[in-house]
Amino acid sequence: MSPSQEPVFSDCEEDTSQTSKLIKKFKETPFVPIGMGGFAAVVGYGLYKLKHRGSMKMSLHLIHTRVAAQGFAVGALTCGVLYSMFREYVVKPKE
């Protein structure tokens, strides 16, 4: 390759770390990481409460935990979609 030629993949060679990519993605769609964190929190709380579930059957407790975790994740994703639609169609200035 001669010195006058530019590399073909100059954009791909940028020094971007995983942290900077994660921060960029979080700024674009903030509700996805919030949904993932909430899902993990609900599952962690469900596992913690598994020890003190009383007379409730284990299968019923696990079903309730799963439904709560899925509900949090779906709710966060729905809020994210509504937020991106609001940002794109309402706040975006007319061209």
One Martini backbone bead per residue (centre of mass of N, CA, C, O) as a GRO file, in nm:
protein
   95
    1MET     BB    1   0.096   0.036   0.024
    2SER     BB    2   0.067   0.352  -0.021
    3PRO     BB    3   0.093   0.652   0.151
    4SER     BB    4  -0.159   0.796  -0.005
    5GLN     BB    5  -0.334   0.584   0.106
    6GLU     BB    6  -0.619   0.494   0.255
    7PRO     BB    7  -0.782   0.322   0.461
    8VAL     BB    8  -1.070   0.145   0.428
    9PHE     BB    9  -1.111   0.100   0.766
   10SER     BB   10  -1.111   0.376   0.938
   11ASP     BB   11  -1.372   0.354   1.113
   12CYS     BB   12  -1.296   0.069   1.252
   13GLU     BB   13  -1.013   0.187   1.389
   14GLU     BB   14  -1.125   0.297   1.621
   15ASP     BB   15  -1.091   0.390   1.965
   16THR     BB   16  -1.318   0.169   2.108
   17SER     BB   17  -1.482   0.089   2.379
   18GLN     BB   18  -1.716  -0.076   2.555
   19THR     BB   19  -1.798   0.163   2.732
   20SER     BB   20  -1.857   0.369   2.504
   21LYS     BB   21  -2.072   0.197   2.367
   22LEU     BB   22  -2.263   0.177   2.611
   23ILE     BB   23  -2.310   0.482   2.648
   24LYS     BB   24  -2.424   0.533   2.367
   25LYS     BB   25  -2.662   0.331   2.389
   26PHE     BB   26  -2.789   0.459   2.645
   27LYS     BB   27  -2.854   0.734   2.503
   28GLU     BB   28  -3.040   0.619   2.280
   29THR     BB   29  -3.150   0.362   2.484
   30PRO     BB   30  -3.238   0.376   2.817
   31PHE     BB   31  -3.453   0.128   2.864
   32VAL     BB   32  -3.289  -0.131   2.824
   33PRO     BB   33  -3.098  -0.128   3.074
   34ILE     BB   34  -3.328  -0.090   3.274
   35GLY     BB   35  -3.472  -0.357   3.209
   36MET     BB   36  -3.234  -0.542   3.277
   37GLY     BB   37  -3.199  -0.448   3.571
   38GLY     BB   38  -3.488  -0.510   3.665
   39PHE     BB   39  -3.484  -0.807   3.603
   40ALA     BB   40  -3.248  -0.875   3.794
   41ALA     BB   41  -3.384  -0.766   4.052
   42VAL     BB   42  -3.634  -0.950   4.054
   43VAL     BB   43  -3.480  -1.217   4.056
   44GLY     BB   44  -3.317  -1.162   4.313
   45TYR     BB   45  -3.563  -1.123   4.498
   46GLY     BB   46  -3.690  -1.401   4.442
   47LEU     BB   47  -3.450  -1.564   4.554
   48TYR     BB   48  -3.459  -1.443   4.835
   49LYS     BB   49  -3.774  -1.522   4.887
   50LEU     BB   50  -3.755  -1.835   4.865
   51LYS     BB   51  -3.690  -1.890   5.167
   52HIS     BB   52  -3.968  -1.696   5.254
   53ARG     BB   53  -4.260  -1.831   5.132
   54GLY     BB   54  -4.380  -2.043   5.304
   55SER     BB   55  -4.669  -2.219   5.183
   56MET     BB   56  -4.572  -2.181   4.908
   57LYS     BB   57  -4.517  -2.293   4.619
   58MET     BB   58  -4.252  -2.304   4.413
   59SER     BB   59  -4.389  -2.280   4.136
   60LEU     BB   60  -4.555  -2.027   4.205
   61HIS     BB   61  -4.320  -1.845   4.278
   62LEU     BB   62  -4.174  -1.865   4.000
   63ILE     BB   63  -4.406  -1.751   3.832
   64HIS     BB   64  -4.422  -1.474   3.969
   65THR     BB   65  -4.130  -1.393   3.908
   66ARG     BB   66  -4.145  -1.414   3.601
   67VAL     BB   67  -4.376  -1.214   3.553
   68ALA     BB   68  -4.240  -0.969   3.684
   69ALA     BB   69  -3.987  -0.962   3.504
   70GLN     BB   70  -4.134  -0.944   3.231
   71GLY     BB   71  -4.297  -0.691   3.296
   72PHE     BB   72  -4.057  -0.503   3.332
   73ALA     BB   73  -3.925  -0.541   3.055
   74VAL     BB   74  -4.171  -0.467   2.878
   75GLY     BB   75  -4.219  -0.190   3.002
   76ALA     BB   76  -3.944  -0.068   2.928
   77LEU     BB   77  -3.967  -0.113   2.620
   78THR     BB   78  -4.224   0.052   2.582
   79CYS     BB   79  -4.107   0.317   2.687
   80GLY     BB   80  -3.882   0.329   2.473
   81VAL     BB   81  -4.063   0.345   2.224
   82LEU     BB   82  -4.221   0.596   2.309
   83TYR     BB   83  -3.974   0.779   2.337
   84SER     BB   84  -3.870   0.753   2.041
   85MET     BB   85  -4.132   0.853   1.908
   86PHE     BB   86  -4.140   1.127   2.045
   87ARG     BB   87  -3.856   1.222   1.948
   88GLU     BB   88  -3.916   1.187   1.636
   89TYR     BB   89  -4.225   1.324   1.603
   90VAL     BB   90  -4.232   1.576   1.812
   91VAL     BB   91  -3.940   1.707   1.867
   92LYS     BB   92  -3.871   1.701   1.587
   93PRO     BB   93  -3.791   1.900   1.350
   94LYS     BB   94  -3.896   2.037   1.074
   95GLU     BB   95  -3.770   2.012   0.728
   0.00000   0.00000   0.00000
